[in-house]
Amino acid sequence: MNMIARAWSRALRSQFSGRILLLSLLPLALSVLLWGGLLWMYLQPLLDWLHALFADYGGFAASGSILSMLGLTMLKAMVVPIAAMLLLLPLMIVTSLLFMGVVAMPAIARHVSRRQYPDLEAKQGGSMLGSLGVNLFAMVVFIALWLVSLPLYAVPPLALAAHALLWGWLTARVMGYDALAAHASVEERRELLRRHRGQLLAIGTLSGLAGALPGIAWIGGAVLSVVLFPLLAMLAIWLYIVIFLFTGLWFQYFCLEALAALRAESAG
């Protein structure tokens, strides 16, 4: 736990440095261009398709009865936009993470190693292609599990717990690889991911609690006005990038300290 707390405090200090804030701009620009274009072209067709789907299969009656049981009758008119958001949210998360992993994480690794671990040998046990493969595999699994967990949104505390656990698994899988790619050998990376699996999952899950906030802000704001749907989506993407940036720093500091400890142990 001391390693987790120490890495957290170091990540928090680094988060607001000018260099790190600049690193968020390219992933943000790529995400906004991608999702701005997709929402511009396909948002209304998606809403129309979902409306027809709900009408054909009794979705309005079923969702209306559930919302009435929960005392949320006022949301009946918003059930289609909310469903669209819940379908789009995992895609927004994984694309933001993909851009972060490919574009920003190598720079974060260089920043952290220069500041805190200048003498740590870089054994280059990972690669850009390997990172892309890990990202894509995690993306497919995450989206599938997200869709399976959608009924939990009828009970918000369960939905929040599921979101945090899914985020924890996703970030531990992706950022654990990216944080060690430059410095650890293949054998060291496998040993560290095995030895610290629980701690990496804990870091990811704690970050996942913060990662629920953009989605809540997006859905909550759009309930008030569907017109704000695209603007709130862009705000949510920016928040995801900022949270992913901090999470990447947290993983980087933790993993490099664990790697340094492993090499000291081997040398001893």
One Martini backbone bead per residue (centre of mass of N, CA, C, O) as a GRO file, in nm:
protein
  268
    1MET     BB    1   0.055   0.064  -0.017
    2ASN     BB    2   0.298   0.258  -0.017
    3MET     BB    3   0.343   0.247  -0.324
    4ILE     BB    4   0.070   0.361  -0.408
    5ALA     BB    5   0.087   0.632  -0.251
    6ARG     BB    6   0.355   0.732  -0.371
    7ALA     BB    7   0.262   0.728  -0.668
    8TRP     BB    8   0.025   0.922  -0.630
    9SER     BB    9   0.185   1.175  -0.535
   10ARG     BB   10   0.363   1.194  -0.787
   11ALA     BB   11   0.136   1.216  -0.996
   12LEU     BB   12   0.008   1.475  -0.884
   13ARG     BB   13   0.257   1.658  -0.930
   14SER     BB   14   0.281   1.596  -1.246
   15GLN     BB   15   0.000   1.669  -1.370
   16PHE     BB   16   0.068   2.009  -1.357
   17SER     BB   17   0.263   2.006  -1.567
   18GLY     BB   18   0.325   2.134  -1.871
   19ARG     BB   19   0.409   1.874  -2.020
   20ILE     BB   20   0.166   1.696  -1.941
   21LEU     BB   21  -0.060   1.879  -2.047
   22LEU     BB   22   0.038   1.865  -2.344
   23LEU     BB   23  -0.011   1.553  -2.381
   24SER     BB   24  -0.335   1.584  -2.398
   25LEU     BB   25  -0.388   1.719  -2.680
   26LEU     BB   26  -0.369   1.491  -2.892
   27PRO     BB   27  -0.577   1.287  -2.781
   28LEU     BB   28  -0.802   1.497  -2.778
   29ALA     BB   29  -0.806   1.569  -3.079
   30LEU     BB   30  -0.859   1.282  -3.185
   31SER     BB   31  -1.124   1.230  -3.027
   32VAL     BB   32  -1.285   1.477  -3.125
   33LEU     BB   33  -1.271   1.418  -3.426
   34LEU     BB   34  -1.399   1.141  -3.421
   35TRP     BB   35  -1.666   1.209  -3.249
   36GLY     BB   36  -1.763   1.451  -3.403
   37GLY     BB   37  -1.808   1.301  -3.671
   38LEU     BB   38  -1.992   1.070  -3.572
   39LEU     BB   39  -2.218   1.247  -3.445
   40TRP     BB   40  -2.284   1.410  -3.698
   41MET     BB   41  -2.365   1.148  -3.879
   42TYR     BB   42  -2.500   0.918  -3.643
   43LEU     BB   43  -2.693   1.012  -3.417
   44GLN     BB   44  -2.977   1.019  -3.545
   45PRO     BB   45  -2.982   0.726  -3.654
   46LEU     BB   46  -2.950   0.599  -3.373
   47LEU     BB   47  -3.207   0.714  -3.246
   48ASP     BB   48  -3.403   0.594  -3.455
   49TRP     BB   49  -3.328   0.296  -3.411
   50LEU     BB   50  -3.396   0.283  -3.108
   51HIS     BB   51  -3.689   0.371  -3.129
   52ALA     BB   52  -3.779   0.131  -3.305
   53LEU     BB   53  -3.688  -0.090  -3.111
   54PHE     BB   54  -3.867  -0.011  -2.871
   55ALA     BB   55  -4.139  -0.024  -3.028
   56ASP     BB   56  -4.122  -0.330  -3.129
   57TYR     BB   57  -4.025  -0.455  -2.813
   58GLY     BB   58  -4.141  -0.293  -2.556
   59GLY     BB   59  -3.937  -0.079  -2.424
   60PHE     BB   60  -4.116   0.148  -2.307
   61ALA     BB   61  -4.276  -0.020  -2.101
   62ALA     BB   62  -4.040  -0.145  -1.946
   63SER     BB   63  -3.886   0.120  -1.873
   64GLY     BB   64  -4.128   0.262  -1.737
   65SER     BB   65  -4.165   0.060  -1.502
   66ILE     BB   66  -3.880   0.086  -1.384
   67LEU     BB   67  -3.885   0.395  -1.336
   68SER     BB   68  -4.132   0.390  -1.147
   69MET     BB   69  -4.005   0.212  -0.926
   70LEU     BB   70  -3.758   0.437  -0.893
   71GLY     BB   71  -3.882   0.735  -0.927
   72LEU     BB   72  -3.824   0.808  -1.270
   73THR     BB   73  -4.055   0.922  -1.462
   74MET     BB   74  -3.914   1.178  -1.601
   75LEU     BB   75  -3.729   0.971  -1.798
   76LYS     BB   76  -3.906   0.848  -2.024
   77ALA     BB   77  -3.836   1.057  -2.261
   78MET     BB   78  -3.504   0.968  -2.227
   79VAL     BB   79  -3.442   0.664  -2.298
   80VAL     BB   80  -3.299   0.681  -2.575
   81PRO     BB   81  -3.058   0.871  -2.517
   82ILE     BB   82  -2.949   0.699  -2.281
   83ALA     BB   83  -2.897   0.444  -2.448
   84ALA     BB   84  -2.696   0.577  -2.641
   85MET     BB   85  -2.486   0.653  -2.425
   86LEU     BB   86  -2.435   0.361  -2.316
   87LEU     BB   87  -2.321   0.266  -2.596
   88LEU     BB   88  -2.094   0.496  -2.638
   89LEU     BB   89  -1.913   0.507  -2.383
   90PRO     BB   90  -1.712   0.265  -2.428
   91LEU     BB   91  -1.595   0.380  -2.693
   92MET     BB   92  -1.482   0.640  -2.574
   93ILE     BB   93  -1.294   0.511  -2.369
   94VAL     BB   94  -1.117   0.326  -2.557
   95THR     BB   95  -1.018   0.547  -2.752
   96SER     BB   96  -0.883   0.724  -2.541
   97LEU     BB   97  -0.690   0.499  -2.443
   98LEU     BB   98  -0.554   0.440  -2.711
   99PHE     BB   99  -0.434   0.723  -2.754
  100MET     BB  100  -0.278   0.729  -2.491
  101GLY     BB  101  -0.100   0.473  -2.528
  102VAL     BB  102   0.033   0.560  -2.809
  103VAL     BB  103   0.104   0.874  -2.748
  104ALA     BB  104   0.165   0.928  -2.420
  105MET     BB  105   0.311   0.695  -2.262
  106PRO     BB  106   0.603   0.723  -2.370
  107ALA     BB  107   0.637   1.012  -2.255
  108ILE     BB  108   0.581   0.942  -1.961
  109ALA     BB  109   0.815   0.744  -1.929
  110ARG     BB  110   1.039   0.952  -1.982
  111HIS     BB  111   0.965   1.155  -1.761
  112VAL     BB  112   0.985   0.964  -1.512
  113SER     BB  113   1.271   0.848  -1.557
  114ARG     BB  114   1.425   1.120  -1.550
  115ARG     BB  115   1.325   1.214  -1.263
  116GLN     BB  116   1.342   0.920  -1.086
  117TYR     BB  117   1.502   0.694  -1.306
  118PRO     BB  118   1.795   0.745  -1.459
  119ASP     BB  119   1.940   0.442  -1.392
  120LEU     BB  120   1.732   0.285  -1.551
  121GLU     BB  121   1.724   0.030  -1.752
  122ALA     BB  122   1.643  -0.010  -2.099
  123LYS     BB  123   1.506  -0.322  -2.243
  124GLN     BB  124   1.272  -0.334  -2.446
  125GLY     BB  125   1.005  -0.551  -2.396
  126GLY     BB  126   0.843  -0.363  -2.581
  127SER     BB  127   0.585  -0.238  -2.815
  128MET     BB  128   0.376  -0.084  -3.027
  129LEU     BB  129   0.241  -0.345  -3.126
  130GLY     BB  130   0.187  -0.464  -2.847
  131SER     BB  131   0.013  -0.231  -2.743
  132LEU     BB  132  -0.205  -0.252  -2.961
  133GLY     BB  133  -0.291  -0.543  -2.895
  134VAL     BB  134  -0.373  -0.496  -2.602
  135ASN     BB  135  -0.581  -0.275  -2.658
  136LEU     BB  136  -0.772  -0.434  -2.850
  137PHE     BB  137  -0.840  -0.667  -2.664
  138ALA     BB  138  -0.947  -0.496  -2.426
  139MET     BB  139  -1.170  -0.355  -2.588
  140VAL     BB  140  -1.345  -0.600  -2.655
  141VAL     BB  141  -1.393  -0.699  -2.365
  142PHE     BB  142  -1.507  -0.438  -2.244
  143ILE     BB  143  -1.755  -0.405  -2.427
  144ALA     BB  144  -1.888  -0.674  -2.359
  145LEU     BB  145  -1.912  -0.625  -2.049
  146TRP     BB  146  -2.072  -0.365  -2.065
  147LEU     BB  147  -2.326  -0.478  -2.206
  148VAL     BB  148  -2.389  -0.686  -1.982
  149SER     BB  149  -2.406  -0.443  -1.748
  150LEU     BB  150  -2.648  -0.248  -1.819
  151PRO     BB  151  -2.880  -0.341  -1.615
  152LEU     BB  152  -2.735  -0.205  -1.360
  153TYR     BB  153  -2.850   0.094  -1.414
  154ALA     BB  154  -3.106   0.048  -1.232
  155VAL     BB  155  -2.858   0.035  -1.010
  156PRO     BB  156  -2.630   0.265  -0.946
  157PRO     BB  157  -2.427   0.128  -0.744
  158LEU     BB  158  -2.372  -0.116  -0.931
  159ALA     BB  159  -2.275   0.046  -1.174
  160LEU     BB  160  -2.032   0.178  -1.034
  161ALA     BB  161  -1.886  -0.084  -0.959
  162ALA     BB  162  -1.865  -0.198  -1.247
  163HIS     BB  163  -1.709   0.037  -1.368
  164ALA     BB  164  -1.459   0.023  -1.182
  165LEU     BB  165  -1.380  -0.274  -1.249
  166LEU     BB  166  -1.349  -0.242  -1.553
  167TRP     BB  167  -1.142  -0.018  -1.541
  168GLY     BB  168  -0.935  -0.173  -1.376
  169TRP     BB  169  -0.882  -0.392  -1.586
  170LEU     BB  170  -0.811  -0.216  -1.829
  171THR     BB  171  -0.573  -0.047  -1.708
  172ALA     BB  172  -0.401  -0.283  -1.607
  173ARG     BB  173  -0.360  -0.408  -1.888
  174VAL     BB  174  -0.255  -0.156  -2.048
  175MET     BB  175  -0.065   0.013  -1.845
  176GLY     BB  176   0.118  -0.213  -1.756
  177TYR     BB  177   0.252  -0.244  -2.028
  178ASP     BB  178   0.332   0.053  -2.099
  179ALA     BB  179   0.505   0.113  -1.835
  180LEU     BB  180   0.719  -0.144  -1.919
  181ALA     BB  181   0.815  -0.146  -2.219
  182ALA     BB  182   1.096   0.016  -2.201
  183HIS     BB  183   1.241  -0.121  -1.928
  184ALA     BB  184   1.141  -0.405  -1.947
  185SER     BB  185   1.152  -0.714  -1.978
  186VAL     BB  186   0.964  -0.974  -2.046
  187GLU     BB  187   1.015  -1.121  -1.775
  188GLU     BB  188   0.971  -0.878  -1.589
  189ARG     BB  189   0.686  -0.810  -1.672
  190ARG     BB  190   0.553  -1.079  -1.595
  191GLU     BB  191   0.638  -1.074  -1.296
  192LEU     BB  192   0.505  -0.802  -1.217
  193LEU     BB  193   0.212  -0.869  -1.308
  194ARG     BB  194   0.192  -1.107  -1.111
  195ARG     BB  195   0.284  -0.981  -0.834
  196HIS     BB  196   0.092  -0.694  -0.891
  197ARG     BB  197  -0.207  -0.743  -0.964
  198GLY     BB  198  -0.369  -0.624  -0.722
  199GLN     BB  199  -0.247  -0.334  -0.729
  200LEU     BB  200  -0.322  -0.264  -1.020
  201LEU     BB  201  -0.626  -0.303  -0.978
  202ALA     BB  202  -0.654  -0.088  -0.759
  203ILE     BB  203  -0.570   0.154  -0.926
  204GLY     BB  204  -0.785   0.116  -1.146
  205THR     BB  205  -1.036   0.128  -0.957
  206LEU     BB  206  -0.987   0.407  -0.834
  207SER     BB  207  -0.994   0.544  -1.111
  208GLY     BB  208  -1.284   0.443  -1.185
  209LEU     BB  209  -1.438   0.629  -0.993
  210ALA     BB  210  -1.352   0.883  -1.153
  211GLY     BB  211  -1.448   0.764  -1.439
  212ALA     BB  212  -1.762   0.807  -1.377
  213LEU     BB  213  -1.805   1.118  -1.400
  214PRO     BB  214  -1.830   1.180  -1.705
  215GLY     BB  215  -2.081   1.003  -1.753
  216ILE     BB  216  -2.266   1.145  -1.551
  217ALA     BB  217  -2.243   1.428  -1.677
  218TRP     BB  218  -2.348   1.352  -1.955
  219ILE     BB  219  -2.620   1.226  -1.882
  220GLY     BB  220  -2.727   1.445  -1.690
  221GLY     BB  221  -2.714   1.683  -1.897
  222ALA     BB  222  -2.881   1.548  -2.133
  223VAL     BB  223  -3.148   1.526  -1.979
  224LEU     BB  224  -3.197   1.838  -2.001
  225SER     BB  225  -3.045   1.833  -2.306
  226VAL     BB  226  -3.007   1.709  -2.624
  227VAL     BB  227  -2.851   1.945  -2.756
  228LEU     BB  228  -2.588   1.883  -2.560
  229PHE     BB  229  -2.470   1.611  -2.639
  230PRO     BB  230  -2.200   1.680  -2.799
  231LEU     BB  231  -2.073   1.873  -2.588
  232LEU     BB  232  -2.072   1.666  -2.354
  233ALA     BB  233  -1.897   1.462  -2.498
  234MET     BB  234  -1.642   1.640  -2.513
  235LEU     BB  235  -1.617   1.678  -2.208
  236ALA     BB  236  -1.587   1.378  -2.141
  237ILE     BB  237  -1.329   1.331  -2.304
  238TRP     BB  238  -1.152   1.529  -2.149
  239LEU     BB  239  -1.182   1.390  -1.874
  240TYR     BB  240  -1.067   1.120  -1.961
  241ILE     BB  241  -0.787   1.221  -2.036
  242VAL     BB  242  -0.709   1.332  -1.757
  243ILE     BB  243  -0.750   1.064  -1.604
  244PHE     BB  244  -0.557   0.895  -1.778
  245LEU     BB  245  -0.308   1.061  -1.720
  246PHE     BB  246  -0.297   1.008  -1.418
  247THR     BB  247  -0.303   0.699  -1.438
  248GLY     BB  248  -0.041   0.675  -1.600
  249LEU     BB  249   0.140   0.796  -1.381
  250TRP     BB  250   0.074   0.598  -1.159
  251PHE     BB  251   0.171   0.345  -1.307
  252GLN     BB  252   0.458   0.441  -1.369
  253TYR     BB  253   0.563   0.480  -1.083
  254PHE     BB  254   0.498   0.198  -0.978
  255CYS     BB  255   0.648   0.020  -1.193
  256LEU     BB  256   0.935   0.141  -1.161
  257GLU     BB  257   0.965   0.074  -0.863
  258ALA     BB  258   0.920  -0.231  -0.895
  259LEU     BB  259   1.159  -0.274  -1.089
  260ALA     BB  260   1.384  -0.171  -0.903
  261ALA     BB  261   1.327  -0.383  -0.680
  262LEU     BB  262   1.373  -0.636  -0.853
  263ARG     BB  263   1.673  -0.574  -0.927
  264ALA     BB  264   1.775  -0.556  -0.638
  265GLU     BB  265   1.696  -0.843  -0.565
  266SER     BB  266   1.866  -0.987  -0.781
  267ALA     BB  267   2.140  -0.867  -0.698
  268GLY     BB  268   2.118  -0.976  -0.396
   0.00000   0.00000   0.00000
